[in-house]
Amino acid sequence: MNPERWQQIKKLLDEAIAVSPLERASHLDRACAGDAELRREVASLLRSHEEAGAGFLETPAFDLKAPPPSAAWRVGSRVGAYRIVSEIGAGGMGEVYRAARDDGQYTKEVAVKLVRGGLDSQSVLRRFLNERQILASLDHPNIARLLDGGTTDDGIPYLVMELIEGQPIDLYCDEHRLSIPERLDLFRQVCVAVHYAHQRLVIHRDIKPSNVLVTKDGIPKLLDFGIAKIIEPSQEAQTTVAHAMTPEFASPEQIRGETITTASDVYSLGVLLYQLLTGRSPYSVHTRTPHVMAKAVCESEPGRPSAGIAKQGLSAQATECASLRREASAAKLSRRMAGDLDEITMMALRKEPSRRYGSAEQFGEDIRRHLEGLPVAASKGSWNYRARKFLQRHRLGMTAAALVMLAILAGGAATLREARIAQANADRAQRRFDDVRRLANSLLFEINDSIEPLPGSIPARKLLVDRALQYLDSLASESGSEVSLQRELATAYKRVGDVQGYPFLANLGDTKGALKSYQKAQAIETGLYQANPDNLEDALTLAVVERRLCEVNSEIQNITNSLSECNHAVEIGERLSAKYPQEKRAQLELAKDYQTLAGIEGGNMSANMGNTLGALQLHQKVLPIAEKLAAADPGDRVQQRFLASALLRLGDQLVETGNLSQAQAQYLRGLQVLRVLASPNNAISQEDLGDAYSDLGSVQSARGDDQGAEASFQMAWQIFQGLSQADPQNVHLRTSLLFGSLNLAGAESILGKTQAAADSFRKAQAIGDQLAKANPTAEVRSYLALGLVTRGDAASRTGQAAAALRDYREAVDLYSKLCADDPGNSDSRLSLAAADDEVGERLVLQGDAAGATDAFQNALKLAAWVKQDHANAQLLYVIADSNTGLGNAMSLRASHSMESHDSRQQHWRAAQSFYEESLKTWHEVPEPGLVSFDGFRSTPPSVVEQRLAACKRKLADKGK
């Protein structure tokens, strides 16, 4: 054997060792190219290598490419409705079998995949189940379809897939003698399949020829998602030891264990294209052992496809293809690849992910443009380049035109220059428009809308927001007067704001970020609306943005801006409703505008004006619109959900005016609608249901139905707990869970369940501290203050006087800070007054009449500041309780033995006056409750009447 022959054998041996045992035979057949003697020598050395165990030290402890143990015993067994016919192959973590339907229903052959024997560890099982979940979400003609799945009798998960009878894409191209254009067309279909997976947040991570099979009909099928991954916003570094890969086709960041993105799949597609064009790896290495190949991928620059062919000639694979031989010599083939194909391939193979194609779709689009003779994005795109491409497409026509152009060339120079400038501007505008349209439609609309109802979707939505903002901010400055682009930008900024911090939807808690995004949308849409007020889409978008700004400004205690923005939204909504009476979207927007304005006037907003009667009138306008829209289309979940919202918010306002029984009736109606809409896999419908149970529990507590209140609060807490666990980064859900925990703690305390109440308080405290540290909104701070009041009530019931007084005073401090931050917020002032009443009542019980009097009088001063519309039940509760408290303080002084008879009589008369004033106020409340709408205990009128009677008896007994 001469040295040259030995070097050839040694090279083939190294390559064969690096290839999976299942692929070695076909690899050697190709590499030896009919040289039987060479084939025998390499096969003999391979057998010796395996028998001697020479690769022991280089073999990892867990080798996904190791040959699987024999699985012949499964042939003939049954898996689900299928009977296994034969083994197709094994590798990675699974064994694949051909199986046939065996239940008599119909005849069908499928592929069944099970976890490989001996690899049923928890991590492998999780990856297998992850593959099943990924395949279930993918339905594309170029991706192997999942048909069924389950678990065998011995506990092994399996999945049933479409049976793909085909060849690896490189073998198919060679054996069918495909030309370069035919190979490129086949490759484009693979790009489409990969982009489809990326749109559903799935990265394949192992794209290589053996994972792309081509059927006898010439249709490529992408398969083996065993190590695929669903995109997450923050991915931990991944090492090559812990994650399976094929080094020859893996990206540099994948080998280094860095964050894997869709750009990694783009790189693998580049390697695949390189191999289809040249029949060899992009890297000039003498062996394909994993560590050598990994080093080359990370440190070496790949050679250009045309240069590799020009220097080395056609590879064994390429020379087998007669169609390529017809295209002529290696030199001609090199020239065919030089230019666009070189640039396209090298752009996909760039080391830095950010410099590759932005998506598999863009990669495939460049292939299409090359095939059609159009300029490609990978090339520099100069005027000369574009002109050359145009000439190539229209050779005959341009030959004739050139004769005419020669005659007018001198006079057309200036025109040509202007045309070039106009074309450049048009190209730039079109590129920008395409970018934002693709961004808005794919990221913020298609994907965001599809995952928004799913529990735990906040991390994925955060990723969308981060990516979206990068594009939006760069495009906003260049939108110019392009109306369609400005509309896209405004709508996209509104969607970004929703995810960042819209208080009534699942959000990230970034209230300031949401405010900035809404303001950007407002600035764009205001200009569009002023230019064309009759455009329905612009008017609707502006109304929605104004309403969002109103709600966010309420969260950050800016009541003045909040009211102004909401009034503007109502103005637009009323104009649209009158102009488009049959347009459902216009009617629905007006109803939502009224509902939001009601919250600002005196409803459920974090900051409001205290105009409860005005808010009630607005809610009464909303309900007929909601009922009409829901009745017109009973199957429309959007309209049905808004009907439930209208009923619940009207119930809230009826509670505010003291009409408890009417409020409870509305809550029950709303709850009935929501139960029909609720779905365990829809987080939004579950959250609506939790809010409804919370509202119902509040009115039940006020009416003295303590058992019913606890049951309702328990239902609400369970819903919010489940949703919060599934989506721990959702600040909105965490806030709802905080409120639900406080409600449940209060109800448990009233029923004497001391330990359960203490546990609920601890849970609420932990959630509240976490939220306050991350994003201390007015809503969170008010809940923390209410939690102190509720805990003080529980301490009072168990005789812990000092602890109760301490909690009440801390609550007063928190409410005082809220009032200082937003002096126009009447809701915070009334809560502070109610907390002062709690402090005063505790001081009376401790015998401190002077301190109690100061607290009650301060409460009355706060109440006097609030607008006296006599429909605000919370205001009336505060006035009544403050007067009752002053009566109690005067009675305490009158009972003091050190006072003179005349002084005691004077105190009894003062007490009588305060009790009478309290009862007078209670008479204005239609249905006085034991607990106010804002969660504060009250002394009911019946008890005040008893104390008034006792006071009168003391005054009648003048001799004592």
Short mmCIF file of C-alpha atoms in Angstrom, two decimals, residues 337-515:
data_model
loop_
_atom_site.label_atom_id
_atom_site.label_comp_id
_atom_site.label_asym_id
_atom_site.label_seq_id
_atom_site.Cartn_x
_atom_site.Cartn_y
_atom_site.Cartn_z
CA MET A 337 -21.89 29.95 -7.95
CA ALA A 338 -19.73 33.07 -7.81
CA GLY A 339 -21.62 36.23 -7.03
CA ASP A 340 -25.11 35.87 -5.60
CA LEU A 341 -24.88 32.26 -4.42
CA ASP A 342 -21.56 32.95 -2.72
CA GLU A 343 -22.98 36.06 -1.00
CA ILE A 344 -26.22 34.34 0.03
CA THR A 345 -24.44 31.33 1.51
CA MET A 346 -21.76 33.38 3.29
CA MET A 347 -24.34 35.73 4.81
CA ALA A 348 -26.12 32.77 6.40
CA LEU A 349 -22.76 31.43 7.72
CA ARG A 350 -21.62 34.61 9.48
CA LYS A 351 -20.25 34.03 12.99
CA GLU A 352 -22.29 36.86 14.54
CA PRO A 353 -26.03 35.95 14.71
CA SER A 354 -27.08 39.58 14.24
CA ARG A 355 -25.30 39.76 10.85
CA ARG A 356 -27.06 36.74 9.35
CA TYR A 357 -30.45 36.79 7.69
CA GLY A 358 -33.08 38.08 10.10
CA SER A 359 -35.26 35.05 9.46
CA ALA A 360 -35.47 31.83 7.45
CA GLU A 361 -38.12 33.60 5.36
CA GLN A 362 -35.61 36.29 4.31
CA PHE A 363 -33.07 33.55 3.49
CA GLY A 364 -35.56 31.76 1.25
CA GLU A 365 -36.66 35.05 -0.30
CA ASP A 366 -33.08 35.79 -1.40
CA ILE A 367 -32.93 32.34 -3.03
CA ARG A 368 -36.14 33.13 -4.93
CA ARG A 369 -34.82 36.50 -6.08
CA HIS A 370 -31.61 34.88 -7.28
CA LEU A 371 -33.53 32.27 -9.26
CA GLU A 372 -35.64 34.99 -10.88
CA GLY A 373 -32.62 37.13 -11.70
CA LEU A 374 -33.55 39.86 -9.21
CA PRO A 375 -31.12 41.69 -6.88
CA VAL A 376 -30.56 39.91 -3.58
CA ALA A 377 -30.22 41.41 -0.10
CA ALA A 378 -26.94 39.59 0.56
CA SER A 379 -25.17 41.55 -2.19
CA LYS A 380 -24.22 45.18 -1.86
CA GLY A 381 -27.04 46.32 -4.10
CA SER A 382 -25.20 49.05 -6.06
CA TRP A 383 -26.80 50.60 -9.13
CA ASN A 384 -24.40 48.69 -11.38
CA TYR A 385 -25.33 45.44 -9.70
CA ARG A 386 -29.06 46.10 -10.11
CA ALA A 387 -28.58 47.10 -13.72
CA ARG A 388 -26.59 43.93 -14.45
CA LYS A 389 -29.37 41.79 -12.95
CA PHE A 390 -31.93 43.62 -15.06
CA LEU A 391 -29.89 43.03 -18.21
CA GLN A 392 -29.60 39.33 -17.43
CA ARG A 393 -33.38 39.05 -17.20
CA HIS A 394 -34.10 41.05 -20.40
CA ARG A 395 -31.19 40.41 -22.73
CA LEU A 396 -33.07 40.51 -26.05
CA GLY A 397 -35.18 43.50 -25.19
CA MET A 398 -32.24 45.45 -23.85
CA THR A 399 -30.17 44.79 -26.96
CA ALA A 400 -32.79 46.55 -29.05
CA ALA A 401 -33.32 49.27 -26.49
CA ALA A 402 -29.59 49.97 -26.29
CA LEU A 403 -29.60 51.14 -29.92
CA VAL A 404 -32.29 53.68 -29.11
CA MET A 405 -30.67 54.73 -25.82
CA LEU A 406 -27.39 55.56 -27.53
CA ALA A 407 -29.18 58.33 -29.43
CA ILE A 408 -30.71 59.99 -26.39
CA LEU A 409 -28.08 59.19 -23.75
CA ALA A 410 -26.57 62.66 -23.64
CA GLY A 411 -29.87 64.40 -22.94
CA GLY A 412 -31.07 61.81 -20.47
CA ALA A 413 -28.23 62.05 -17.94
CA ALA A 414 -30.08 64.48 -15.65
CA THR A 415 -33.29 62.47 -15.86
CA LEU A 416 -31.40 59.31 -15.01
CA ARG A 417 -29.89 60.93 -11.91
CA GLU A 418 -33.31 62.01 -10.65
CA ALA A 419 -34.67 58.56 -11.34
CA ARG A 420 -31.87 56.99 -9.32
CA ILE A 421 -32.63 59.28 -6.36
CA ALA A 422 -36.36 58.57 -6.60
CA GLN A 423 -35.73 54.85 -6.85
CA ALA A 424 -33.40 54.91 -3.85
CA ASN A 425 -36.01 56.78 -1.80
CA ALA A 426 -38.74 54.44 -2.93
CA ASP A 427 -36.62 51.40 -2.08
CA ARG A 428 -35.83 52.79 1.38
CA ALA A 429 -39.47 53.59 2.13
CA GLN A 430 -40.59 50.20 0.88
CA ARG A 431 -38.00 48.40 3.01
CA ARG A 432 -39.03 50.34 6.10
CA PHE A 433 -42.71 49.71 5.43
CA ASP A 434 -42.11 45.99 4.89
CA ASP A 435 -40.11 45.79 8.12
CA VAL A 436 -42.77 47.38 10.30
CA ARG A 437 -45.63 45.55 8.60
CA ARG A 438 -43.90 42.21 9.12
CA LEU A 439 -43.08 43.17 12.70
CA ALA A 440 -46.56 44.37 13.58
CA ASN A 441 -48.44 41.58 11.85
CA SER A 442 -46.18 38.71 12.89
CA LEU A 443 -44.90 39.67 16.33
CA LEU A 444 -47.48 42.01 17.83
CA PHE A 445 -50.61 40.71 16.15
CA GLU A 446 -50.44 37.11 14.94
CA ILE A 447 -48.21 35.62 17.64
CA ASN A 448 -49.17 37.95 20.50
CA ASP A 449 -52.90 37.43 19.92
CA SER A 450 -52.51 33.68 19.71
CA ILE A 451 -50.63 33.34 23.01
CA GLU A 452 -52.29 36.15 25.05
CA PRO A 453 -55.06 33.92 26.52
CA LEU A 454 -52.60 31.15 27.44
CA PRO A 455 -51.54 30.80 31.08
CA GLY A 456 -47.86 31.63 31.51
CA SER A 457 -47.57 33.61 28.27
CA ILE A 458 -46.04 36.75 29.82
CA PRO A 459 -42.38 35.68 29.27
CA ALA A 460 -42.98 35.04 25.57
CA ARG A 461 -44.94 38.30 25.25
CA LYS A 462 -42.08 40.16 26.94
CA LEU A 463 -39.75 38.81 24.27
CA LEU A 464 -42.08 40.13 21.60
CA VAL A 465 -42.17 43.56 23.26
CA ASP A 466 -38.39 43.79 23.53
CA ARG A 467 -37.93 42.86 19.88
CA ALA A 468 -40.75 45.15 18.76
CA LEU A 469 -39.45 48.25 20.53
CA GLN A 470 -36.05 47.93 18.84
CA TYR A 471 -37.68 48.14 15.42
CA LEU A 472 -40.39 50.67 16.27
CA ASP A 473 -38.07 53.28 17.73
CA SER A 474 -35.71 53.05 14.73
CA LEU A 475 -38.56 53.31 12.21
CA ALA A 476 -40.57 56.08 13.90
CA SER A 477 -38.08 58.81 12.97
CA GLU A 478 -38.22 57.80 9.29
CA SER A 479 -41.98 57.36 8.88
CA GLY A 480 -42.29 60.82 7.29
CA SER A 481 -45.67 61.39 5.67
CA GLU A 482 -46.29 57.74 4.77
CA VAL A 483 -49.80 57.35 6.24
CA SER A 484 -49.97 53.57 6.12
CA LEU A 485 -46.62 53.27 7.93
CA GLN A 486 -47.71 55.75 10.60
CA ARG A 487 -50.89 53.75 11.20
CA GLU A 488 -48.84 50.59 11.63
CA LEU A 489 -46.53 52.35 14.09
CA ALA A 490 -49.37 53.79 16.18
CA THR A 491 -51.16 50.45 16.46
CA ALA A 492 -47.91 48.65 17.27
CA TYR A 493 -46.99 51.15 20.02
CA LYS A 494 -50.45 50.66 21.52
CA ARG A 495 -49.97 46.88 21.58
CA VAL A 496 -46.54 47.28 23.17
CA GLY A 497 -48.02 49.50 25.89
CA ASP A 498 -50.69 46.88 26.63
CA VAL A 499 -48.07 44.23 27.37
CA GLN A 500 -45.83 46.62 29.29
CA GLY A 501 -48.31 47.89 31.86
CA TYR A 502 -52.02 48.13 30.94
CA PRO A 503 -53.62 47.66 34.40
CA PHE A 504 -56.67 45.66 33.29
CA LEU A 505 -54.84 43.00 31.23
CA ALA A 506 -51.94 40.63 31.83
CA ASN A 507 -48.88 42.90 31.90
CA LEU A 508 -45.23 43.17 32.92
CA GLY A 509 -45.76 45.90 35.53
CA ASP A 510 -43.78 48.51 33.56
CA THR A 511 -46.29 51.35 34.02
CA LYS A 512 -43.86 54.09 32.99
CA GLY A 513 -42.87 52.17 29.88
CA ALA A 514 -46.54 51.70 28.97
CA LEU A 515 -47.17 55.44 29.41
#
